[in-house]
Short mmCIF file of C-alpha atoms in Angstrom, two decimals:
data_model
loop_
_atom_site.label_atom_id
_atom_site.label_comp_id
_atom_site.label_asym_id
_atom_site.label_seq_id
_atom_site.Cartn_x
_atom_site.Cartn_y
_atom_site.Cartn_z
CA MET M 287 160.42 -29.55 53.83
CA ILE M 288 162.28 -32.86 53.76
CA TYR M 289 165.15 -33.83 51.24
CA ASP M 290 165.55 -37.62 51.64
CA ALA M 291 169.35 -38.39 50.29
CA ALA M 292 168.61 -42.16 50.45
CA THR M 293 165.47 -41.92 47.86
CA ARG M 294 166.68 -38.65 46.64
CA GLU M 295 162.80 -37.03 47.18
CA VAL M 296 161.50 -34.09 48.13
CA ILE M 297 158.69 -33.78 50.43
CA VAL M 298 156.42 -31.14 51.94
CA ILE M 299 154.75 -31.45 55.33
CA ASN M 300 151.79 -29.40 55.35
CA GLY M 301 151.65 -27.60 58.90
CA GLN M 302 149.40 -24.71 58.31
CA GLY M 303 146.33 -25.16 60.14
CA PRO M 304 142.79 -24.14 58.24
CA ALA M 305 139.90 -22.00 59.37
CA PRO M 306 137.88 -23.67 62.00
CA LYS M 307 134.78 -24.61 59.56
CA ALA M 308 132.12 -22.37 61.07
CA ALA M 309 133.87 -19.53 59.60
CA THR M 310 132.23 -17.27 57.37
CA PRO M 311 133.48 -13.81 55.76
CA ASP M 312 130.24 -12.52 57.27
CA LEU M 313 131.96 -12.83 61.10
CA PHE M 314 134.14 -9.78 60.08
CA LYS M 315 131.93 -7.99 58.00
CA ALA M 316 131.13 -5.47 60.09
CA LYS M 317 134.74 -4.92 60.70
CA GLY M 318 135.98 -5.06 56.95
CA LYS M 319 138.84 -7.35 57.72
CA ILE M 320 139.63 -10.36 59.66
CA ASP M 321 140.59 -10.38 63.34
CA GLY M 322 144.79 -10.03 63.81
CA ASN M 323 144.68 -11.50 67.19
CA GLY M 324 142.56 -13.24 69.85
CA PRO M 325 139.81 -16.29 69.41
CA LEU M 326 138.88 -15.29 66.07
CA GLY M 327 142.55 -14.50 64.74
CA ALA M 328 143.38 -18.43 65.17
CA THR M 329 143.48 -21.43 62.70
CA ILE M 330 143.44 -24.97 63.83
CA PRO M 331 146.40 -26.00 65.47
CA ALA M 332 148.43 -27.74 63.31
CA VAL M 333 152.46 -27.59 64.50
CA LEU M 334 151.99 -30.97 66.39
CA ASP M 335 150.57 -32.69 63.40
CA ALA M 336 152.79 -31.71 61.13
CA MET M 337 156.11 -32.34 63.42
CA ALA M 338 154.60 -36.13 64.30
CA LEU M 339 153.96 -36.54 60.57
CA ALA M 340 157.49 -35.31 59.89
CA LEU M 341 158.87 -37.53 62.50
CA GLU M 342 156.87 -40.12 61.57
CA ALA M 343 157.70 -40.31 57.90
CA LYS M 344 161.74 -39.35 58.06
CA GLY M 345 162.55 -39.49 61.28
CA THR M 346 164.83 -42.57 63.71
CA MET M 347 163.45 -41.45 67.37
CA ARG M 348 160.44 -41.51 69.42
CA LEU M 349 158.27 -38.35 70.06
CA GLU M 350 158.98 -38.79 73.66
CA GLN M 351 162.88 -37.77 72.93
CA VAL M 352 162.37 -34.87 70.70
CA MET M 353 159.69 -33.46 72.99
CA GLN M 354 162.01 -33.55 76.03
CA PRO M 355 163.68 -30.85 75.48
CA ALA M 356 160.51 -28.65 74.73
CA VAL M 357 158.88 -30.01 78.12
CA GLU M 358 162.36 -29.01 80.15
CA LEU M 359 161.95 -25.51 78.26
CA ALA M 360 158.17 -25.12 79.63
CA ASP M 361 159.15 -26.45 83.28
CA GLY M 362 161.26 -23.27 83.13
CA PHE M 363 163.88 -21.15 81.70
CA PRO M 364 165.81 -17.74 82.70
CA MET M 365 164.32 -14.69 81.29
CA TYR M 366 166.26 -12.88 78.25
CA PRO M 367 166.00 -9.26 77.68
CA PHE M 368 164.58 -9.83 74.15
CA LEU M 369 161.85 -11.64 75.33
CA ARG M 370 161.33 -9.55 78.52
CA ASP M 371 161.26 -6.28 76.09
CA HIS M 372 158.14 -7.97 74.31
CA PHE M 373 156.54 -8.80 77.54
CA VAL M 374 156.63 -5.44 78.40
CA ARG M 375 155.49 -3.57 75.07
CA GLU M 376 152.35 -6.34 74.76
CA ARG M 377 151.32 -6.50 78.01
CA LYS M 378 148.27 -4.46 77.89
CA ALA M 379 147.09 -6.72 74.55
CA THR M 380 147.81 -9.92 76.26
CA GLU M 381 146.23 -9.31 79.61
CA GLN M 382 142.66 -8.79 77.49
CA TYR M 383 142.53 -12.53 77.43
CA GLU M 384 142.47 -14.36 81.27
CA TRP M 385 144.20 -17.01 81.01
CA SER M 386 147.22 -15.20 78.63
CA ALA M 387 147.78 -12.90 81.67
CA LYS M 388 147.97 -15.91 83.60
CA THR M 389 150.41 -17.90 81.93
CA TYR M 390 152.44 -14.55 80.82
CA TYR M 391 152.23 -12.44 84.05
CA PRO M 392 152.03 -14.79 86.61
CA GLY M 393 151.17 -12.69 89.94
CA GLY M 394 150.48 -9.77 87.60
CA ARG M 395 154.28 -9.57 87.32
CA ILE M 396 156.60 -9.53 84.69
CA PRO M 397 159.66 -12.17 85.56
CA GLU M 398 163.37 -9.95 85.86
CA VAL M 399 165.69 -11.16 83.11
CA GLY M 400 167.68 -13.86 84.88
CA GLU M 401 164.92 -15.52 86.97
CA ILE M 402 163.25 -18.61 86.07
CA PHE M 403 160.24 -17.95 83.54
CA ARG M 404 157.65 -21.32 83.96
CA GLN M 405 154.57 -22.41 82.14
CA PRO M 406 153.48 -25.21 84.05
CA ASN M 407 150.39 -25.50 81.85
CA LEU M 408 152.30 -25.92 78.80
CA ALA M 409 154.56 -28.52 80.50
CA LYS M 410 151.22 -30.29 81.64
CA THR M 411 149.57 -30.63 77.91
CA LEU M 412 152.88 -31.51 76.44
CA ARG M 413 153.64 -34.45 79.19
CA THR M 414 150.11 -35.72 78.67
CA ILE M 415 150.95 -36.36 75.01
CA VAL M 416 154.18 -38.11 76.10
CA SER M 417 152.60 -40.19 78.42
CA ALA M 418 150.16 -41.20 75.47
CA GLU M 419 152.98 -42.10 73.05
CA ARG M 420 155.08 -43.74 76.06
CA THR M 421 152.31 -45.80 77.02
CA ALA M 422 151.16 -46.83 73.46
CA PHE M 423 155.13 -47.95 72.48
CA ALA M 424 154.96 -49.75 75.50
CA ARG M 425 152.80 -51.85 74.45
CA THR M 426 153.11 -52.12 70.44
CA HIS M 427 156.39 -51.68 70.06
CA ASP M 428 155.55 -49.87 66.65
CA ARG M 429 157.19 -46.16 66.52
CA ALA M 430 154.97 -44.57 64.00
CA GLY M 431 151.83 -45.82 65.65
CA ALA M 432 153.18 -44.69 68.95
CA ILE M 433 153.75 -41.22 67.40
CA ARG M 434 150.44 -41.37 66.28
CA ALA M 435 148.95 -42.09 69.69
CA GLY M 436 150.90 -39.01 71.11
CA ARG M 437 149.41 -36.83 68.59
CA ASP M 438 145.88 -38.01 69.02
CA ALA M 439 145.87 -37.16 72.91
CA PHE M 440 146.12 -33.54 71.69
CA TYR M 441 143.73 -33.59 68.90
CA THR M 442 141.06 -36.16 69.71
CA GLY M 443 141.35 -36.16 73.79
CA ASP M 444 140.37 -33.52 76.63
CA ILE M 445 143.32 -31.24 75.40
CA GLY M 446 141.32 -30.78 72.12
CA ARG M 447 138.19 -30.42 73.81
CA ARG M 448 139.61 -28.04 75.80
CA ILE M 449 141.42 -25.88 73.46
CA ALA M 450 137.92 -26.02 71.32
CA ASP M 451 135.93 -24.86 74.98
CA ALA M 452 138.14 -22.29 75.57
CA ASP M 453 138.18 -20.61 72.18
CA ARG M 454 134.09 -20.70 72.15
CA ALA M 455 134.56 -19.28 75.44
CA ALA M 456 136.15 -16.30 74.44
CA GLY M 457 134.12 -15.74 71.37
CA GLY M 458 135.54 -17.56 69.08
CA VAL M 459 134.03 -20.31 66.51
CA PHE M 460 136.27 -23.48 67.43
CA SER M 461 134.81 -26.45 67.38
CA TYR M 462 135.61 -30.16 69.00
CA ASP M 463 135.23 -31.11 65.73
CA ASP M 464 137.79 -29.17 63.95
CA LEU M 465 140.81 -30.60 66.12
CA ALA M 466 139.73 -34.34 66.34
CA GLY M 467 138.98 -34.38 62.38
CA PHE M 468 141.86 -32.16 61.43
CA HIS M 469 145.02 -34.15 59.81
CA GLY M 470 147.92 -32.73 57.53
CA ARG M 471 149.53 -34.54 54.88
CA ILE M 472 152.41 -34.73 53.06
CA GLU M 473 152.72 -33.40 49.42
CA LYS M 474 154.68 -32.70 46.34
CA PRO M 475 156.66 -29.63 46.04
CA VAL M 476 156.76 -27.32 43.33
CA PHE M 477 160.23 -26.54 41.58
CA THR M 478 161.82 -24.54 39.44
CA SER M 479 165.48 -24.95 37.85
CA PHE M 480 167.65 -21.46 37.91
CA HIS M 481 170.97 -21.34 36.44
CA ALA M 482 171.43 -25.71 37.29
CA HIS M 483 170.41 -25.19 40.48
CA ASP M 484 166.68 -26.87 41.18
CA VAL M 485 164.94 -24.98 43.72
CA TYR M 486 161.31 -26.57 45.51
CA LYS M 487 158.86 -24.80 47.59
CA PRO M 488 155.88 -25.82 49.05
CA GLY M 489 152.55 -25.69 47.02
CA ALA M 490 149.69 -23.01 46.11
CA TRP M 491 148.68 -22.28 49.56
CA ASN M 492 152.02 -21.54 50.78
CA GLN M 493 153.42 -18.10 49.57
CA GLY M 494 156.79 -20.32 48.46
CA PRO M 495 155.80 -20.30 44.78
CA VAL M 496 156.31 -16.59 44.67
CA LEU M 497 160.30 -17.46 44.39
CA LEU M 498 160.37 -19.41 41.71
CA GLN M 499 158.43 -16.68 39.92
CA THR M 500 161.25 -14.17 40.61
CA LEU M 501 163.91 -16.55 39.85
CA ASN M 502 162.05 -17.56 36.55
CA ILE M 503 161.71 -14.00 35.66
CA LEU M 504 165.17 -13.00 36.16
CA GLU M 505 166.96 -15.88 35.02
CA GLY M 506 166.87 -14.17 31.30
CA ILE M 507 169.20 -11.19 33.01
CA ASP M 508 172.43 -10.63 33.12
CA LEU M 509 173.08 -10.22 36.63
CA LYS M 510 176.41 -11.00 36.87
CA ALA M 511 177.87 -8.48 34.71
CA MET M 512 175.92 -5.82 36.61
CA GLY M 513 177.21 -6.60 39.57
CA PRO M 514 176.11 -7.18 42.98
CA ASN M 515 173.82 -4.50 44.72
CA SER M 516 174.70 -2.04 41.63
CA ALA M 517 171.64 0.04 40.84
CA ALA M 518 170.61 -1.53 37.48
CA TYR M 519 170.97 -5.01 39.47
CA LEU M 520 168.95 -3.40 42.58
CA HIS M 521 166.56 -1.86 40.26
CA SER M 522 165.99 -5.31 38.27
CA VAL M 523 165.40 -7.29 41.21
CA HIS M 524 162.96 -5.12 42.59
CA GLU M 525 160.75 -5.48 39.51
CA ALA M 526 160.83 -8.57 39.19
CA ILE M 527 159.54 -9.04 43.08
CA LYS M 528 156.67 -6.63 41.99
CA LEU M 529 155.37 -8.76 39.33
CA ALA M 530 155.77 -12.08 41.24
CA TYR M 531 154.41 -10.90 44.22
CA ASP M 532 151.22 -9.26 42.31
CA ASP M 533 150.60 -12.40 40.82
CA ARG M 534 150.88 -14.42 44.78
CA ASN M 535 148.13 -11.68 45.33
CA ALA M 536 146.33 -12.47 42.28
CA PHE M 537 146.22 -16.26 41.99
CA TYR M 538 147.36 -18.04 44.86
CA GLY M 539 145.26 -20.28 47.19
CA ASP M 540 144.05 -23.18 49.00
CA PRO M 541 144.28 -25.83 45.77
CA ALA M 542 141.69 -28.03 47.80
CA PHE M 543 139.09 -25.13 47.08
CA VAL M 544 140.69 -23.34 44.13
CA LYS M 545 142.10 -24.36 40.79
CA VAL M 546 145.39 -22.57 41.05
CA PRO M 547 147.33 -22.25 37.43
CA MET M 548 150.55 -22.97 38.89
CA VAL M 549 151.89 -24.72 35.28
CA GLY M 550 151.22 -21.39 33.58
CA LEU M 551 152.78 -19.12 36.73
CA LEU M 552 155.97 -21.19 36.59
CA SER M 553 156.72 -21.89 32.79
CA LYS M 554 159.18 -20.14 31.25
CA PRO M 555 157.38 -18.76 28.33
CA TYR M 556 155.17 -16.53 30.84
CA ALA M 557 158.34 -15.62 33.01
CA ALA M 558 159.50 -13.98 29.48
CA GLU M 559 156.45 -12.34 28.96
CA ARG M 560 156.49 -10.92 33.15
CA ARG M 561 160.21 -9.90 32.48
CA ALA M 562 159.50 -8.19 29.10
CA LEU M 563 157.38 -5.72 31.33
CA ILE M 564 160.82 -4.47 33.21
CA GLY M 565 161.64 -0.63 32.18
CA ARG M 566 163.67 1.73 32.92
CA SER M 567 162.02 3.23 35.56
CA ALA M 568 160.43 1.93 38.87
CA ALA M 569 156.91 0.59 38.01
CA LEU M 570 154.46 2.12 40.52
CA ASP M 571 151.15 0.23 39.70
CA HIS M 572 150.18 -3.28 40.14
CA ARG M 573 150.61 -5.50 37.24
CA VAL M 574 148.34 -8.95 37.34
CA GLY M 575 149.86 -11.22 34.56
CA ASP M 576 147.54 -13.84 32.34
CA PRO M 577 149.24 -17.49 33.50
CA PHE M 578 146.20 -18.75 32.29
CA ARG M 579 147.27 -19.01 28.58
CA PHE M 580 150.26 -20.92 29.62
CA ASP M 581 148.23 -23.35 31.50
CA PRO M 582 145.44 -25.65 29.30
CA ASP M 583 144.08 -27.53 32.02
CA VAL M 584 142.86 -24.57 34.44
CA LYS M 585 139.91 -22.42 32.82
CA ALA M 586 140.11 -18.48 33.81
CA PRO M 587 137.46 -17.22 36.37
CA THR M 588 134.61 -15.11 34.80
CA THR M 589 135.70 -12.29 36.68
CA ARG M 590 139.06 -11.82 37.66
CA TYR M 591 140.29 -10.60 41.39
CA LEU M 592 142.33 -7.33 41.73
CA PRO M 593 144.41 -7.49 44.55
CA HIS M 594 143.21 -4.67 47.30
CA ALA M 595 143.56 -3.17 51.18
CA GLN M 596 140.64 -4.30 53.10
CA GLY M 597 139.36 -2.23 56.16
CA VAL M 598 141.54 0.07 58.17
CA LYS M 599 145.18 -0.78 59.44
CA ALA M 600 146.08 -1.18 63.00
CA ALA M 601 148.55 0.09 65.10
CA GLY M 602 151.76 -1.96 66.02
CA ALA M 603 153.94 -4.09 64.38
CA PRO M 604 152.72 -7.84 62.87
CA GLY M 605 153.70 -10.51 64.53
CA ASP M 606 156.98 -13.04 63.91
CA THR M 607 158.47 -16.00 63.38
CA THR M 608 161.57 -18.42 63.76
CA CYS M 609 163.41 -20.97 61.78
CA VAL M 610 165.10 -23.93 61.57
CA ASP M 611 167.17 -25.66 59.12
CA VAL M 612 169.46 -28.77 59.30
CA VAL M 613 171.77 -30.84 56.95
CA ASP M 614 173.55 -34.42 58.37
CA LYS M 615 175.84 -36.68 57.77
CA ASP M 616 173.94 -38.37 54.68
CA GLY M 617 172.84 -35.54 53.28
CA ASN M 618 169.59 -34.75 54.35
CA LEU M 619 167.96 -31.26 54.32
CA PHE M 620 165.34 -30.33 56.53
CA SER M 621 163.86 -27.02 56.64
CA ALA M 622 161.20 -25.40 58.36
CA THR M 623 159.80 -22.16 59.71
CA PRO M 624 157.76 -22.45 62.95
CA SER M 625 155.21 -19.09 63.69
CA SER M 626 152.52 -17.93 65.16
CA GLY M 627 151.09 -17.43 68.82
CA TRP M 628 153.17 -14.54 68.46
CA LEU M 629 153.12 -12.13 71.81
CA LEU M 630 152.48 -8.84 69.29
CA GLY M 631 149.41 -7.64 69.49
CA GLY M 632 148.50 -9.71 71.99
CA ALA M 633 148.72 -14.09 72.41
CA PHE M 634 145.35 -15.55 72.85
CA VAL M 635 145.84 -19.04 75.65
CA ALA M 636 143.76 -21.91 74.68
CA GLY M 637 142.18 -21.77 78.65
CA ASP M 638 144.24 -23.77 81.20
CA THR M 639 146.05 -25.61 77.94
CA GLY M 640 148.80 -23.27 78.16
CA VAL M 641 148.78 -23.55 74.49
CA PRO M 642 148.66 -20.31 72.71
CA LEU M 643 146.18 -20.29 69.43
CA SER M 644 147.61 -18.62 65.87
CA ASN M 645 147.10 -15.65 64.71
CA ARG M 646 146.55 -16.81 60.70
CA MET M 647 143.04 -15.91 60.01
CA GLN M 648 144.00 -12.62 59.22
CA VAL M 649 146.19 -13.99 56.00
CA PHE M 650 142.41 -14.73 54.34
CA ASP M 651 140.62 -12.30 52.40
CA LEU M 652 136.91 -11.14 52.49
CA ASP M 653 136.23 -10.12 49.03
CA PRO M 654 134.80 -13.07 47.56
CA LEU M 655 136.27 -13.10 44.04
CA SER M 656 139.73 -13.75 45.48
CA PRO M 657 141.10 -17.00 45.64
CA ASN M 658 142.22 -16.74 48.85
CA VAL M 659 138.63 -15.63 50.44
CA LEU M 660 138.43 -17.00 53.75
CA ALA M 661 136.19 -20.28 54.00
CA GLY M 662 135.80 -23.24 56.68
CA GLY M 663 138.02 -25.52 56.40
CA LYS M 664 140.61 -23.53 54.52
CA ARG M 665 143.99 -23.03 54.64
CA PRO M 666 145.11 -19.37 54.30
CA ARG M 667 147.76 -18.59 52.00
CA THR M 668 150.46 -18.38 54.74
CA THR M 669 153.53 -16.59 54.45
CA LEU M 670 155.78 -19.67 56.03
CA THR M 671 158.18 -20.66 53.22
CA PRO M 672 160.69 -23.29 53.92
CA THR M 673 163.34 -24.28 50.71
CA ILE M 674 165.48 -27.12 49.49
CA VAL M 675 168.20 -26.04 46.58
CA LEU M 676 169.37 -29.20 44.76
CA LYS M 677 172.66 -28.63 42.39
CA ASP M 678 173.11 -31.68 39.54
CA GLY M 679 170.45 -33.75 41.60
CA LYS M 680 172.37 -33.72 44.74
CA PRO M 681 171.98 -31.82 48.33
CA PHE M 682 173.13 -28.53 48.32
CA LEU M 683 171.08 -25.86 50.46
CA ALA M 684 168.12 -26.09 53.18
CA ILE M 685 167.11 -22.45 54.13
CA SER M 686 164.50 -19.79 55.25
CA THR M 687 163.77 -17.32 57.67
CA PRO M 688 161.33 -15.21 59.64
CA GLY M 689 159.91 -12.00 58.05
CA GLY M 690 155.90 -12.91 57.00
CA ASP M 691 156.05 -10.95 53.66
CA SER M 692 159.44 -10.57 52.98
CA GLN M 693 160.54 -14.03 53.35
CA ASP M 694 160.75 -15.17 50.00
CA GLN M 695 162.56 -11.44 49.37
CA GLN M 696 164.89 -12.40 52.17
CA ILE M 697 165.65 -15.79 50.81
CA LEU M 698 165.88 -14.55 46.95
CA ASN M 699 168.71 -11.92 48.19
CA VAL M 700 170.94 -14.29 49.68
CA LEU M 701 169.86 -16.83 47.00
CA LEU M 702 171.29 -15.01 44.34
CA ASN M 703 174.59 -14.13 45.99
CA ILE M 704 175.27 -17.71 46.06
CA ILE M 705 174.24 -18.76 43.03
CA VAL M 706 175.06 -15.96 40.43
CA PHE M 707 178.07 -14.38 42.60
CA ASP M 708 179.48 -17.32 44.24
CA MET M 709 179.92 -15.84 47.68
CA PRO M 710 180.57 -18.35 50.27
CA ILE M 711 177.27 -18.45 52.61
CA GLN M 712 177.87 -15.98 55.60
CA GLU M 713 179.16 -13.96 53.61
CA ALA M 714 175.97 -13.87 51.27
CA LEU M 715 173.76 -13.89 54.37
CA GLU M 716 175.54 -10.98 55.70
CA ALA M 717 175.78 -8.66 52.29
CA PRO M 718 173.17 -5.77 52.17
CA ARG M 719 170.07 -6.65 51.86
CA ILE M 720 166.41 -5.13 49.88
CA ASN M 721 162.65 -5.40 50.22
CA SER M 722 159.89 -4.19 48.43
CA LEU M 723 156.92 -3.40 50.43
CA HIS M 724 154.87 -2.48 46.89
CA PRO M 725 153.14 -6.16 47.13
CA PHE M 726 149.94 -6.00 49.02
CA ALA M 727 150.50 -7.38 52.57
CA SER M 728 149.26 -10.83 53.63
CA PHE M 729 148.73 -9.20 57.38
CA ASP M 730 146.33 -6.75 58.58
CA ASN M 731 144.73 -4.74 56.65
CA HIS M 732 146.49 -6.00 53.47
CA GLU M 733 148.03 -2.47 52.48
CA SER M 734 150.51 -1.71 49.50
CA LEU M 735 153.13 1.00 49.72
CA PRO M 736 153.62 1.43 46.12
CA GLY M 737 156.97 1.64 44.44
CA VAL M 738 158.56 1.44 48.62
CA LEU M 739 161.73 -0.28 48.98
CA GLU M 740 163.39 -1.03 52.37
CA ILE M 741 167.37 -0.65 51.92
CA GLU M 742 170.37 -1.32 53.81
CA SER M 743 172.65 1.73 54.72
CA ARG M 744 175.32 -0.08 53.48
CA VAL M 745 174.53 0.11 49.87
CA PRO M 746 176.49 3.24 48.81
CA ALA M 747 174.37 6.23 48.58
CA ALA M 748 175.72 6.82 44.96
CA VAL M 749 173.62 4.06 44.00
CA ARG M 750 170.69 4.96 46.29
CA ASP M 751 170.70 7.94 44.81
CA GLU M 752 170.59 6.39 41.24
CA LEU M 753 167.85 4.27 42.29
CA THR M 754 165.86 7.10 43.79
CA ALA M 755 166.29 8.64 40.28
CA LEU M 756 164.98 6.13 38.73
CA GLY M 757 161.86 6.28 40.61
CA HIS M 758 162.14 3.97 43.52
CA LYS M 759 160.82 5.42 46.78
CA LEU M 760 163.60 4.28 49.29
CA ARG M 761 163.06 3.40 52.81
CA LEU M 762 166.72 3.92 54.45
CA LEU M 763 167.44 0.91 57.60
CA GLY M 764 170.24 0.64 59.36
CA PRO M 765 173.95 -1.03 58.58
CA TYR M 766 172.16 -4.59 59.16
CA GLY M 767 168.49 -3.27 59.85
CA MET M 768 166.39 -5.73 57.63
CA SER M 769 163.40 -7.43 59.72
CA THR M 770 164.90 -10.75 58.95
CA GLY M 771 167.41 -13.66 60.16
CA VAL M 772 168.08 -16.13 57.53
CA VAL M 773 169.60 -19.56 58.13
CA ALA M 774 171.05 -21.64 55.88
CA VAL M 775 172.89 -25.34 55.31
CA GLY M 776 174.09 -27.81 53.10
CA VAL M 777 176.39 -29.36 51.20
CA ASN M 778 179.71 -27.70 49.64
CA PRO M 779 179.55 -29.44 46.09
CA LYS M 780 182.93 -29.53 45.54
CA THR M 781 184.13 -30.67 48.53
CA GLY M 782 181.06 -32.97 49.74
CA THR M 783 181.29 -31.41 53.46
CA LEU M 784 178.50 -29.46 55.12
CA ARG M 785 179.03 -25.72 55.39
CA GLY M 786 176.11 -23.30 56.59
CA GLY M 787 175.85 -19.55 57.96
CA ALA M 788 173.54 -17.33 60.22
CA ASP M 789 172.17 -14.07 59.89
CA VAL M 790 173.92 -11.63 61.74
CA ARG M 791 170.74 -9.35 61.84
CA ARG M 792 168.74 -11.57 65.06
CA GLU M 793 169.52 -13.98 67.31
CA ARG M 794 170.48 -16.41 64.79
CA TYR M 795 173.08 -19.25 65.09
CA ILE M 796 174.66 -22.45 63.42
CA PHE M 797 175.60 -25.71 65.44
CA GLY M 798 177.86 -28.30 64.14
CA TRP M 799 178.16 -31.80 65.76
#
């Protein structure tokens, strides 16, 4: 997501690749769920297209310039402990794929900490893209056209063909036409107002609107009077999360394939109706709402989908994500949440291209009633959810985080600290956090753990006891144990100066120059 200070416009770069056109629920019927990894677990790679769109639309540099650091990293970087530990744990899962083994375990060994780890095939792929852009620019001196030429070298050239061939050779259903015909797009965001702040998110192909729904529900509750991390506050926030996420699972899906009642979902009267469901004790059931009554342009389906788990849960943890948030001297804001191609569960590298394919197919449902049911060419309802916040029409914050289903919950924790309790950004990031496991998960078998609330141990024991008495099933984490890594940057509305913060829970950093 990008806020353009000159035009005062927020745009969304849709970077979620679709399912290959040959993908159908029948491919996975016998398994009961969609593959979490491997050649059948991948959506069409879209990150290069998304970055090219962003650079062309709002950037000033050439593709060769911005890709140079990636080329250098592919040429080699010193192995570091965090990455090596993943290589050790995921070796068996990853080595089942021929080119993954060659890429990550060269010579059948794991590079030691400090040893240079090289990815020559990926470096070659990146250089091919850069070369195509450089050649086009030398001929035309057209920056935008040259960016598209570099992008096309990946999708319509030999690289795209080799990616498709490698996927099919390993049992996938990619075709060259899937890549050659793929084009992302720039979209308008959805937004809501919360205590004089306008919060912008991607549309219903993304889980992002769930944050807006949660804020709408909480807007009518005097959270400030309750106090940060009081039992009353945490109870209210957890209950609002449950209600909003139940709607996410029931109604969100790729708008190119399903009609999503987004006007209804984000309406304040609907939020008031949902807010009224928050009782004095923790709800342990799933309560899907009826936003169609608040959205006259979208007709409710004859048979409603009720979210549910699918298949048998796999062993091990799901993969993970990173994020990048930027503010510049002009007040432009950039928020991105890149992910997939992760090692966890086994990375699948597409032949000698060096490109690890994504793991996003598993986010689809197999139930035909679901708006998020798998279909060829359809985008899964991704958990990757950047955020832009404006205050009084001016740039305020770009914020995002890793964390799968918890991303919008973790952003919610921080935004409430900043907006409701007026905390400085770094204090807001470091404050104790909660995360609900009540919602049906986006990954693996989409299980739900009704009433379960992860909570960091810095929340006082007396508060935790009170939450338990209210019926919340607490899962106690370490003092900074939440699996998250929020980064937030923006403009101080009082002084006009730039500010930001980085989570202490992960390898998060903030830089200024």
